[in-house]
mmCIF file with all atom_site columns, C-alpha atoms in Angstrom:
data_model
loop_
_atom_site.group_PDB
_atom_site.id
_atom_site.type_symbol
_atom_site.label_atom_id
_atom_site.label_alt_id
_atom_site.label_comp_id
_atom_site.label_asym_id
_atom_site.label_entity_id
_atom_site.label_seq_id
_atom_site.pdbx_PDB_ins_code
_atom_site.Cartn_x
_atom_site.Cartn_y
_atom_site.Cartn_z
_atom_site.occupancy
_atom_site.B_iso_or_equiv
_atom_site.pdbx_formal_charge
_atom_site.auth_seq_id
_atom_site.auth_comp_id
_atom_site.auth_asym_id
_atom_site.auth_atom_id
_atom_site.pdbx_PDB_model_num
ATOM 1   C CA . UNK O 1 1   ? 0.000   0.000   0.000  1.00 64.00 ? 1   UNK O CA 1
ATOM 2   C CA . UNK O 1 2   ? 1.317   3.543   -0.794 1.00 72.00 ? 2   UNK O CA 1
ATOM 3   C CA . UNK O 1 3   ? 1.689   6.025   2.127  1.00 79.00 ? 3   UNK O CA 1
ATOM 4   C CA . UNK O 1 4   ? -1.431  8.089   2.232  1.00 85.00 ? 4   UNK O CA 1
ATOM 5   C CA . UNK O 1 5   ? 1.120   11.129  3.684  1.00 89.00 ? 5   UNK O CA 1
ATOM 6   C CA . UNK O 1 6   ? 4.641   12.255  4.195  1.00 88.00 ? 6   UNK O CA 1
ATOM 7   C CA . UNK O 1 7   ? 4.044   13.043  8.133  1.00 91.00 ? 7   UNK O CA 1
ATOM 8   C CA . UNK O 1 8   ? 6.079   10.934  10.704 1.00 91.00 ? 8   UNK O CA 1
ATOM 9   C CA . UNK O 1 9   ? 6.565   10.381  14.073 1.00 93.00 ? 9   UNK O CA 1
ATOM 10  C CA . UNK O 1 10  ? 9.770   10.066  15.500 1.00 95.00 ? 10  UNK O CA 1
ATOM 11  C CA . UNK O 1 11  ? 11.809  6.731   15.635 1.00 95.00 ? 11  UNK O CA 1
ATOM 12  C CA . UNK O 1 12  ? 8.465   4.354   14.042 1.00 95.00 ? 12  UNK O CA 1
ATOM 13  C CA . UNK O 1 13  ? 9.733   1.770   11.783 1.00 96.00 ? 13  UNK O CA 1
ATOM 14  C CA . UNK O 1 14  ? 8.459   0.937   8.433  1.00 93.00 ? 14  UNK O CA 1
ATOM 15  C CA . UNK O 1 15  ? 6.800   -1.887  9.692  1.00 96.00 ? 15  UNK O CA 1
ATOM 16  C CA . UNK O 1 16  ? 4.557   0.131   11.956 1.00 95.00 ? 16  UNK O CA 1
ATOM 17  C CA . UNK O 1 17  ? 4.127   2.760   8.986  1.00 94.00 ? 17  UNK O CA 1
ATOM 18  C CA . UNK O 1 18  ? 3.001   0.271   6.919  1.00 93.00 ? 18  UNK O CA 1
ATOM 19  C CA . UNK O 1 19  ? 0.048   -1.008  9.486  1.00 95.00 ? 19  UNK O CA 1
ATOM 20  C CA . UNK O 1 20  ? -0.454  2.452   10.604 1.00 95.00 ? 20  UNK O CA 1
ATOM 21  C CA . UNK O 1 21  ? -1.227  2.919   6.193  1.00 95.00 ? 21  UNK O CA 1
ATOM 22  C CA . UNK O 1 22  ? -3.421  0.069   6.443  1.00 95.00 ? 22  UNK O CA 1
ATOM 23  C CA . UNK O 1 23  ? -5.121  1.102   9.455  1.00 96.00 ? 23  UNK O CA 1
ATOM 24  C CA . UNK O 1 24  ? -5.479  4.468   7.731  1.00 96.00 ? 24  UNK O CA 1
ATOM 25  C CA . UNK O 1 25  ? -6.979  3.215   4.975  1.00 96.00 ? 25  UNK O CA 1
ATOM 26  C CA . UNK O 1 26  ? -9.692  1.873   6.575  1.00 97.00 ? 26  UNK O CA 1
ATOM 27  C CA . UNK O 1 27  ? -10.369 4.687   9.076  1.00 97.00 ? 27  UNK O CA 1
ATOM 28  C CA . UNK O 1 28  ? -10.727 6.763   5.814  1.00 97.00 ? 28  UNK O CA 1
ATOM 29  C CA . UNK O 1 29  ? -13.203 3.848   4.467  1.00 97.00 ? 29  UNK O CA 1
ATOM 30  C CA . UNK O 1 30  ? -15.288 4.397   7.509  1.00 98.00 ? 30  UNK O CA 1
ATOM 31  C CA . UNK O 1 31  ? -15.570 8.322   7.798  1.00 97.00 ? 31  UNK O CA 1
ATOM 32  C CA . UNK O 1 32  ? -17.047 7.927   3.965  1.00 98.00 ? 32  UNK O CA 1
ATOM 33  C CA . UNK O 1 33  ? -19.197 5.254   5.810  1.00 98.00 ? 33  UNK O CA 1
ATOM 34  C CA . UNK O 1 34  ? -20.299 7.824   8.795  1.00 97.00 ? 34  UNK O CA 1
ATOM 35  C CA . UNK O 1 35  ? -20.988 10.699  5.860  1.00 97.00 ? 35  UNK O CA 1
ATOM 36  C CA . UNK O 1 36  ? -23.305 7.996   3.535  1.00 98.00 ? 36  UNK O CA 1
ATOM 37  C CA . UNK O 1 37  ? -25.378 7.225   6.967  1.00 97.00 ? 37  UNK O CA 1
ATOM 38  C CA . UNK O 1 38  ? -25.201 10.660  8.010  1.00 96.00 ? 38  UNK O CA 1
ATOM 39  C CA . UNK O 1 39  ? -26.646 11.911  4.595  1.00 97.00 ? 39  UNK O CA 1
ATOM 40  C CA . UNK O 1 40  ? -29.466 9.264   4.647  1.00 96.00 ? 40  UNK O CA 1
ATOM 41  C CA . UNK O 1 41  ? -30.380 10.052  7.717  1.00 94.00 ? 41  UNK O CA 1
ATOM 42  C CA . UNK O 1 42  ? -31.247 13.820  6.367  1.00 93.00 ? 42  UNK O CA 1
ATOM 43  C CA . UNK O 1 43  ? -33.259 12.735  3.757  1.00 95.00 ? 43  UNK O CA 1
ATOM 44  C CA . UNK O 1 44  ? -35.570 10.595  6.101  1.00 95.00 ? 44  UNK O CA 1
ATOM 45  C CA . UNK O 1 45  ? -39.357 11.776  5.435  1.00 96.00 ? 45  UNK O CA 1
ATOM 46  C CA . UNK O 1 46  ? -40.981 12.754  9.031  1.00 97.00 ? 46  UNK O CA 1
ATOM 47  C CA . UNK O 1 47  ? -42.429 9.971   11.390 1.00 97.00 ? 47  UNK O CA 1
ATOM 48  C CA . UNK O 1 48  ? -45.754 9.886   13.381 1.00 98.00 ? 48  UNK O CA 1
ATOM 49  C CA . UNK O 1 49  ? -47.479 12.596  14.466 1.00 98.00 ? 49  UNK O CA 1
ATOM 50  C CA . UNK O 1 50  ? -46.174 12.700  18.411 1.00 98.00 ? 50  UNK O CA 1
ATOM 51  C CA . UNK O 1 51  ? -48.430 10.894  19.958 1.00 98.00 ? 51  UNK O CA 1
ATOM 52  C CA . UNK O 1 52  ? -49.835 13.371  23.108 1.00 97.00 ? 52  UNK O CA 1
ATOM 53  C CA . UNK O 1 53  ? -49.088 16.609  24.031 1.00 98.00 ? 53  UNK O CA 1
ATOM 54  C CA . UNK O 1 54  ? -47.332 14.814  27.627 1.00 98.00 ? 54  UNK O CA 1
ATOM 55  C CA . UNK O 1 55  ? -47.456 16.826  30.621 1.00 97.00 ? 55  UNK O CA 1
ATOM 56  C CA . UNK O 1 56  ? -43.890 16.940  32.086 1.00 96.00 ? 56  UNK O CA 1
ATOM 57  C CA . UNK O 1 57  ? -42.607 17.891  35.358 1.00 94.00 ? 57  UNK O CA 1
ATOM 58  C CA . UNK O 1 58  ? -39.621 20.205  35.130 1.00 89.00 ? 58  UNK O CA 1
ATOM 59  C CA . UNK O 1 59  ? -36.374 19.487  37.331 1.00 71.00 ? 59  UNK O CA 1
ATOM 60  C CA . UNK O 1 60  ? -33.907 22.139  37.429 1.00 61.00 ? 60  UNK O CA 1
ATOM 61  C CA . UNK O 1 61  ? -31.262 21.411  40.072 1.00 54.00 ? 61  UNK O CA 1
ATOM 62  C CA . UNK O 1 62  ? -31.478 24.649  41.659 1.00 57.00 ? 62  UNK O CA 1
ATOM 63  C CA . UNK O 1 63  ? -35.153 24.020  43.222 1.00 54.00 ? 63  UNK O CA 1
ATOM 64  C CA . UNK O 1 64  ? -35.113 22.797  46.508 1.00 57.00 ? 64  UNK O CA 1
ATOM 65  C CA . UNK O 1 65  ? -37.262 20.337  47.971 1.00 53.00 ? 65  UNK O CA 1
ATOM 66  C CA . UNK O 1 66  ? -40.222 22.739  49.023 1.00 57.00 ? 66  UNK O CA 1
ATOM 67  C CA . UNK O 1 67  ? -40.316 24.255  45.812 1.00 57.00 ? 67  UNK O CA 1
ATOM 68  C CA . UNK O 1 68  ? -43.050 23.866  43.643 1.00 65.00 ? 68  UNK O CA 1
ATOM 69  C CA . UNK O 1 69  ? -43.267 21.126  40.374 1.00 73.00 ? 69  UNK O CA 1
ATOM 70  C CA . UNK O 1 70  ? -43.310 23.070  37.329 1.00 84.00 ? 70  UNK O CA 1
ATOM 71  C CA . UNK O 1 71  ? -45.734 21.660  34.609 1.00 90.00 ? 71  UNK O CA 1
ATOM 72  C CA . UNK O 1 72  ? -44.458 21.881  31.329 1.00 95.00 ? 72  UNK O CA 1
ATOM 73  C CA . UNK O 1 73  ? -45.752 20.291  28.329 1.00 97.00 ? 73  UNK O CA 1
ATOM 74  C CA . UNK O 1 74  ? -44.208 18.683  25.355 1.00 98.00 ? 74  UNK O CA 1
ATOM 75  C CA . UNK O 1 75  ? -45.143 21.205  22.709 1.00 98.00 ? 75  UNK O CA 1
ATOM 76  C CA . UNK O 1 76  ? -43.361 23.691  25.017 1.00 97.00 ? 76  UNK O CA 1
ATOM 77  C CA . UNK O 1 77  ? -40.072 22.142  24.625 1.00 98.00 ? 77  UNK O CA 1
ATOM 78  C CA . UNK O 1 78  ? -39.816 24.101  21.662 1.00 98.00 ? 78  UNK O CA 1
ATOM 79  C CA . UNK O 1 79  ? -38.471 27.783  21.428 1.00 96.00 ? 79  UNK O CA 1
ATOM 80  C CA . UNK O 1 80  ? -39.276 30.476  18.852 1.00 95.00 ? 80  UNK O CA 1
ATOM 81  C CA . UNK O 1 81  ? -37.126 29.778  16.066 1.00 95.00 ? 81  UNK O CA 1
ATOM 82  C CA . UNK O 1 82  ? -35.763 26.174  17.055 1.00 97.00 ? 82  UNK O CA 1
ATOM 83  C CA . UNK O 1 83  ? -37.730 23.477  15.487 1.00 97.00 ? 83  UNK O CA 1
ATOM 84  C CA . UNK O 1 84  ? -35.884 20.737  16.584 1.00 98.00 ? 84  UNK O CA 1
ATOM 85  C CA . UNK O 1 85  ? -36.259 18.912  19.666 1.00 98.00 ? 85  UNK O CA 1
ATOM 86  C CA . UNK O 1 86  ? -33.135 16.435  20.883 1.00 98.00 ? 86  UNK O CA 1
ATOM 87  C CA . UNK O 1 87  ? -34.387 14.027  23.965 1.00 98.00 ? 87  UNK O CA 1
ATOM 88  C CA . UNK O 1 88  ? -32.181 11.919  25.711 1.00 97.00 ? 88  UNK O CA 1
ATOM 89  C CA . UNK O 1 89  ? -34.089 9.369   27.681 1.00 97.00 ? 89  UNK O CA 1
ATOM 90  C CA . UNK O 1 90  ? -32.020 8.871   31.091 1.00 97.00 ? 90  UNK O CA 1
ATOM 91  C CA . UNK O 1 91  ? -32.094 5.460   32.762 1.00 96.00 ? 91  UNK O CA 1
ATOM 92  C CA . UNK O 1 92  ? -33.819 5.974   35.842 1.00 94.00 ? 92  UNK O CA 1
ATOM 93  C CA . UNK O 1 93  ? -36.850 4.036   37.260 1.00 90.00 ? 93  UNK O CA 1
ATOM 94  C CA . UNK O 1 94  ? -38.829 5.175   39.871 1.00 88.00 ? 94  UNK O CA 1
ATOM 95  C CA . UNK O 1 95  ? -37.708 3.497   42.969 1.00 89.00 ? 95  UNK O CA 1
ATOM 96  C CA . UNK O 1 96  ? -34.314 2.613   41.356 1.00 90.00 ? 96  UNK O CA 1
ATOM 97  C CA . UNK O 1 97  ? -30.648 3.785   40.998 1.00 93.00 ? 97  UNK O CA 1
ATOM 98  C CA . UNK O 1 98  ? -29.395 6.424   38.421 1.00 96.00 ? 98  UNK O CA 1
ATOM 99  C CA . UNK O 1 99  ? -27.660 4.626   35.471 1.00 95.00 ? 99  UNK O CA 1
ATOM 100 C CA . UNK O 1 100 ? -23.763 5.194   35.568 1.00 97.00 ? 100 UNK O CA 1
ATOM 101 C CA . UNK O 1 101 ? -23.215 5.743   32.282 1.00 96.00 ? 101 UNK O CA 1
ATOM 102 C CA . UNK O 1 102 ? -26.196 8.384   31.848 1.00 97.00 ? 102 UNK O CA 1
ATOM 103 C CA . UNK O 1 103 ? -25.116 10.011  34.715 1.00 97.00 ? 103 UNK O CA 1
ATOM 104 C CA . UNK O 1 104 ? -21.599 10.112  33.134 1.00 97.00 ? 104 UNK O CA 1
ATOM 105 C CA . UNK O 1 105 ? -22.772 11.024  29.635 1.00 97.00 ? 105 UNK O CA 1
ATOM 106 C CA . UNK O 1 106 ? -25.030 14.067  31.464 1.00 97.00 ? 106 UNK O CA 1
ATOM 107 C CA . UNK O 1 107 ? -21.816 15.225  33.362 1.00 97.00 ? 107 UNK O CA 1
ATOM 108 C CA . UNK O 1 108 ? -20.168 16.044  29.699 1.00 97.00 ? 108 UNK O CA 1
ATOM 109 C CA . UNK O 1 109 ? -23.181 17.256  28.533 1.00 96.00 ? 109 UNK O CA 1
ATOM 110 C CA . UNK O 1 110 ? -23.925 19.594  30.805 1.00 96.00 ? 110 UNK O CA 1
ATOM 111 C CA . UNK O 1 111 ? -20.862 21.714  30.185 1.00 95.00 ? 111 UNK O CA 1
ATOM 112 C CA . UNK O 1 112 ? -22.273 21.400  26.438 1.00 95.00 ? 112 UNK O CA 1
ATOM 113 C CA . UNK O 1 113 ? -26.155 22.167  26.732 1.00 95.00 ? 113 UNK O CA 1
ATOM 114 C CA . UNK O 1 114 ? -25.488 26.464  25.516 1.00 94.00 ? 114 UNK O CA 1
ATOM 115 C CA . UNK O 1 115 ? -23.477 24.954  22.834 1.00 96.00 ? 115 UNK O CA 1
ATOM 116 C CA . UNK O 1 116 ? -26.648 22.646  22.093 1.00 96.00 ? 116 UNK O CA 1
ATOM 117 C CA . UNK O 1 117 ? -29.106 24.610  22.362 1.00 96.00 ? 117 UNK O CA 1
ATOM 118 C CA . UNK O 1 118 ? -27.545 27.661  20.161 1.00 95.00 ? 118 UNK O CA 1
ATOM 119 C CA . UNK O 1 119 ? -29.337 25.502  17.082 1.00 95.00 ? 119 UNK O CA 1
ATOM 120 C CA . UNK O 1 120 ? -31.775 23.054  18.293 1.00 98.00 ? 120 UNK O CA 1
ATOM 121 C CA . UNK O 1 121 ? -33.841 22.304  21.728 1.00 98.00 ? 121 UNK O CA 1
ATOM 122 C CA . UNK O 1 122 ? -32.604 19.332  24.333 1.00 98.00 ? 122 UNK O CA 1
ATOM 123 C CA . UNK O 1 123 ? -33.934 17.706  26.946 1.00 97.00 ? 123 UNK O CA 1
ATOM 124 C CA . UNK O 1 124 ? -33.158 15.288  29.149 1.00 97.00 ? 124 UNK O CA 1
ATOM 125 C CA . UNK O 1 125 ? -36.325 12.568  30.661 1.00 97.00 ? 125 UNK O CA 1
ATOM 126 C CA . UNK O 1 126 ? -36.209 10.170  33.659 1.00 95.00 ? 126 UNK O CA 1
ATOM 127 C CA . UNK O 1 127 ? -39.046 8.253   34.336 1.00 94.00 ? 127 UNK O CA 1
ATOM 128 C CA . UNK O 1 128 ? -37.955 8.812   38.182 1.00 93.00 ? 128 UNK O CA 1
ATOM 129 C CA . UNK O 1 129 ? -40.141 11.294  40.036 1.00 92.00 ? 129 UNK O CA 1
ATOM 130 C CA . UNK O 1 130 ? -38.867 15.145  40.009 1.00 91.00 ? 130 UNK O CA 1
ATOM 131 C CA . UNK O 1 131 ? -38.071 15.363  43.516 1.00 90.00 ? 131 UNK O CA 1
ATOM 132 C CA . UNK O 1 132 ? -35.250 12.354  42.990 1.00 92.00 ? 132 UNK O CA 1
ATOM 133 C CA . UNK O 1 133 ? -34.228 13.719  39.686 1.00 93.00 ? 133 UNK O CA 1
ATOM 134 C CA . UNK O 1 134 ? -33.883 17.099  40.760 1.00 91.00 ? 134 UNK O CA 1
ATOM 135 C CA . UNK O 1 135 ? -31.539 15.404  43.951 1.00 92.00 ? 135 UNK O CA 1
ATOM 136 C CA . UNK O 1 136 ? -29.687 13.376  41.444 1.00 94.00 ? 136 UNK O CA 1
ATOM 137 C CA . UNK O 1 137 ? -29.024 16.388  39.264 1.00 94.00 ? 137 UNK O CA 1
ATOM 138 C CA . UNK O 1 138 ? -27.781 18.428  42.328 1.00 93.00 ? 138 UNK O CA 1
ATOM 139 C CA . UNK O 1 139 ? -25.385 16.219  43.653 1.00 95.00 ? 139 UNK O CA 1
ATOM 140 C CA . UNK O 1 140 ? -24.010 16.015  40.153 1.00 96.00 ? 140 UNK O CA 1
ATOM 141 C CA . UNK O 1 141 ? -23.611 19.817  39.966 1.00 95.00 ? 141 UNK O CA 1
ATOM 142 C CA . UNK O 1 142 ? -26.102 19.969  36.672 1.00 95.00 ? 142 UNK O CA 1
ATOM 143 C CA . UNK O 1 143 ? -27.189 23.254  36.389 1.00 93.00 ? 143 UNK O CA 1
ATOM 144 C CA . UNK O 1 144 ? -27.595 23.769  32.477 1.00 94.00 ? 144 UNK O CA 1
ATOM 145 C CA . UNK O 1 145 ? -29.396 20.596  31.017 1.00 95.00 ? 145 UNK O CA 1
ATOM 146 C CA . UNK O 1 146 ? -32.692 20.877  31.083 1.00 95.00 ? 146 UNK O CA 1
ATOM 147 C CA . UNK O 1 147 ? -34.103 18.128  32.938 1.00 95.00 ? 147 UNK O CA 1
ATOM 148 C CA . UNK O 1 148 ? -37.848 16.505  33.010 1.00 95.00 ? 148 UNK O CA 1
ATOM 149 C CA . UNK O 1 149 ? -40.027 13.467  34.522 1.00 95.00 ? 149 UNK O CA 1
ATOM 150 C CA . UNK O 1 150 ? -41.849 11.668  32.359 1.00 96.00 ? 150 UNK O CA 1
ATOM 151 C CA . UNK O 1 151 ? -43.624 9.831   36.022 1.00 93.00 ? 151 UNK O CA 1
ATOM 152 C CA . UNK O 1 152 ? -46.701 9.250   35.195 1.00 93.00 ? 152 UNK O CA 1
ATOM 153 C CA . UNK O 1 153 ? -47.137 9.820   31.985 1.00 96.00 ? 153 UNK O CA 1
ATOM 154 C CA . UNK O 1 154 ? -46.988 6.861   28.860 1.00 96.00 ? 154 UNK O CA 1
ATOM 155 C CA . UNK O 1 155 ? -44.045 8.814   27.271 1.00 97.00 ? 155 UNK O CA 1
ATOM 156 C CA . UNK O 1 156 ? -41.609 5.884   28.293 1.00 95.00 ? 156 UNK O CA 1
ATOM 157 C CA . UNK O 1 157 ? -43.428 3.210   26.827 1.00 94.00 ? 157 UNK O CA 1
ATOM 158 C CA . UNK O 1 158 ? -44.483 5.229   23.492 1.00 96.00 ? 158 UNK O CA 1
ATOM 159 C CA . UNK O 1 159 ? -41.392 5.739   22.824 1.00 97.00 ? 159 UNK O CA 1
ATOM 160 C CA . UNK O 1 160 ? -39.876 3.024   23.366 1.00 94.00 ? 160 UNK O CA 1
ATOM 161 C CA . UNK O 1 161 ? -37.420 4.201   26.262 1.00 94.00 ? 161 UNK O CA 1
ATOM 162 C CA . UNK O 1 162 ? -38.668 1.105   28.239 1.00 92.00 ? 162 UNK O CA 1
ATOM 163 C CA . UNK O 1 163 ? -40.017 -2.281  27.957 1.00 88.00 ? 163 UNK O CA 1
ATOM 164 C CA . UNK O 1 164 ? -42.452 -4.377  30.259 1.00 82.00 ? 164 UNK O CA 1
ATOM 165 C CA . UNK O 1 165 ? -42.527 -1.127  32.757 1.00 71.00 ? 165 UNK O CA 1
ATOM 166 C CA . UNK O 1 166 ? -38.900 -0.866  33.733 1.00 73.00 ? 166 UNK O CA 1
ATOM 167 C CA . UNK O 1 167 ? -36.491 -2.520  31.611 1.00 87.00 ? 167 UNK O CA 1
ATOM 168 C CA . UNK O 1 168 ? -35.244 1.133   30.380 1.00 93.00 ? 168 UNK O CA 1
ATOM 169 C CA . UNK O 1 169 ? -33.414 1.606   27.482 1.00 92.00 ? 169 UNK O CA 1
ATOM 170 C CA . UNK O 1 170 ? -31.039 4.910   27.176 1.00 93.00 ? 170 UNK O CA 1
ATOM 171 C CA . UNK O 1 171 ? -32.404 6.107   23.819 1.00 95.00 ? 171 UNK O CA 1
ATOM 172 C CA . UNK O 1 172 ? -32.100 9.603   21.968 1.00 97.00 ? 172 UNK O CA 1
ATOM 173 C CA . UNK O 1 173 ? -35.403 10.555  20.220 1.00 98.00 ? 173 UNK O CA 1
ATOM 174 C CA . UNK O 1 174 ? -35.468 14.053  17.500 1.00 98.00 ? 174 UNK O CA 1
ATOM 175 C CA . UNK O 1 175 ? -38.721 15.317  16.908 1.00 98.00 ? 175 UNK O CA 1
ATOM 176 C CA . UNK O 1 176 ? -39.478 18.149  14.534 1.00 98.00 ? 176 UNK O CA 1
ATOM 177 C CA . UNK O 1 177 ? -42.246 20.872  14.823 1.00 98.00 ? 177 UNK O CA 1
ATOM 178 C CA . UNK O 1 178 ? -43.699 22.049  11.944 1.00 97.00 ? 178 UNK O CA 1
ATOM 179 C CA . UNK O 1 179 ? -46.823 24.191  10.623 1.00 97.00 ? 179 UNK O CA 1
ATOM 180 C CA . UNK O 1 180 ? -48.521 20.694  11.029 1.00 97.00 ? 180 UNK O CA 1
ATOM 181 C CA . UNK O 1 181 ? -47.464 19.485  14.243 1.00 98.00 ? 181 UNK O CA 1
ATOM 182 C CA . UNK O 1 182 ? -44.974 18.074  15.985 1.00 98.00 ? 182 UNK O CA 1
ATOM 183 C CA . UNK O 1 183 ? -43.154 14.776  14.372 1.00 98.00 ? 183 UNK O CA 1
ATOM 184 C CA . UNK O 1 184 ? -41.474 12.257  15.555 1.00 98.00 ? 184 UNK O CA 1
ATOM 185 C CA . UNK O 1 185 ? -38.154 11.871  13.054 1.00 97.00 ? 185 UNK O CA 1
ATOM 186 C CA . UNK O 1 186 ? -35.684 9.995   14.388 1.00 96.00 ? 186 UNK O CA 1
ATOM 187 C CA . UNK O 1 187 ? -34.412 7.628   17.013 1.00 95.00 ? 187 UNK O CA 1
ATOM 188 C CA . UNK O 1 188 ? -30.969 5.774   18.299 1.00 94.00 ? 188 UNK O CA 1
ATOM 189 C CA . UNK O 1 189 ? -32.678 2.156   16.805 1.00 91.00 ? 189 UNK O CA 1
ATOM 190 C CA . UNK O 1 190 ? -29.472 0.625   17.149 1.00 88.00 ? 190 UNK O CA 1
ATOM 191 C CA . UNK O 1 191 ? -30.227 -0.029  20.269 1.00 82.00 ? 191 UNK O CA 1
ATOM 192 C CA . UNK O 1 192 ? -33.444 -2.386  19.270 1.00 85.00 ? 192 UNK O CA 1
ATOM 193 C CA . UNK O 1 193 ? -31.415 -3.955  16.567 1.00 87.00 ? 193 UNK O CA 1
ATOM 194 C CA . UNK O 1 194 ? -29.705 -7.222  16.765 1.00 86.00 ? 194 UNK O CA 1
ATOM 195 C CA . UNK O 1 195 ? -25.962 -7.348  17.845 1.00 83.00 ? 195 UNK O CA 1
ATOM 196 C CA . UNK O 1 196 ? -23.518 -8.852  15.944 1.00 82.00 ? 196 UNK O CA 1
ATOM 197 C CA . UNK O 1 197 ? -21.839 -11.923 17.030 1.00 84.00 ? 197 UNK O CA 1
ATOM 198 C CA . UNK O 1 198 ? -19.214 -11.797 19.795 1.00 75.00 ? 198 UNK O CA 1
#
């Protein structure tokens, strides 16, 4: 295989260079890969009509436990101008323990949500009353992800977040408001798919 540049690092062997080349070759392979998906996944046509306007309770960190449980509902997700909402469905059952890996992936997030939410709405739902939520979320430090309970409402389930009640499933859902209504248009299926071997 030819080299696909003239950069080196200092003291590799040719032997490495050629793997590295190789190795290369294939990462290349794959970000065409990542840009076919990516433009496919533009092109998809909206999904159903969302399927109730869910009442959510709102979780900021920064309400203590006497406050009061802000109602919001769905279609209110949705600033003037942004048309796009991004939901991350956090792993947390009533009654049960915060998933680590949501709680790590919110950590990174939340140092990114004005970044986010410069172009599009996002949200992040645990089916975990507010009051825990909004303890989890303090303890964590969150104070710029905007945070939501779906308790008590069929959101989970719709969605597909959860099956059989509480076997959650950490999924990102986009939905899309338009002149029509609000659309469902895309979710992290992957995670409904079938693995590959090993």
């Amino acid at each position: 295989m030819a080299h696909l540049h003239d950069d080196r690092f200092p003291n590799e062997t040719d032997t490495y260079r050629a793997a590295r080349d190789t190795l290369l070759a294939a990462e290349m392979e794959l970000r065409a890969k990542v840009e076919e998906v990516a433009a496919l996944r533009r092109t998809l046509p909206l999904g159903g009509a969302l399927k109730e306007d869910y009442v959510l309770t709102e979780g900021p960190a920064d309400l203590s436990a006497g406050d009061s449980e802000p109602r919001t509902r769905f279609s209110e997700l949705f600033e003037p101008g942004k048309d796009t909402l991004i939901v991350y469905s956090f792993m947390y059952p009533e009654g049960g323990n915060p998933c680590p890996a949501c709680t790590s992936l919110i950590d990174g997030l939340d140092g990114l949500a004005h970044h986010i939410t410069d172009r599009v709405n996002f949200a992040v739902f645990a089916k975990t009353p507010v009051t825990d939520f909004r303890a989890w979320a303090r303890s964590r430090g969150w104070r710029n992800v905007r945070l939501l309970s779906t308790h008590g409402t069929t959101y989970n389930a719709d969605y597909v977040t959860e099956r059989g009640g509480e076997n959650q499933i950490p999924i990102i859902n986009v939905f899309k408001r338009t002149d029509d209504g609000i659309f469902h248009t895309w979710g992290s299926e992957l995670f409904y798919a079938p693995a590959a071997e090993g």
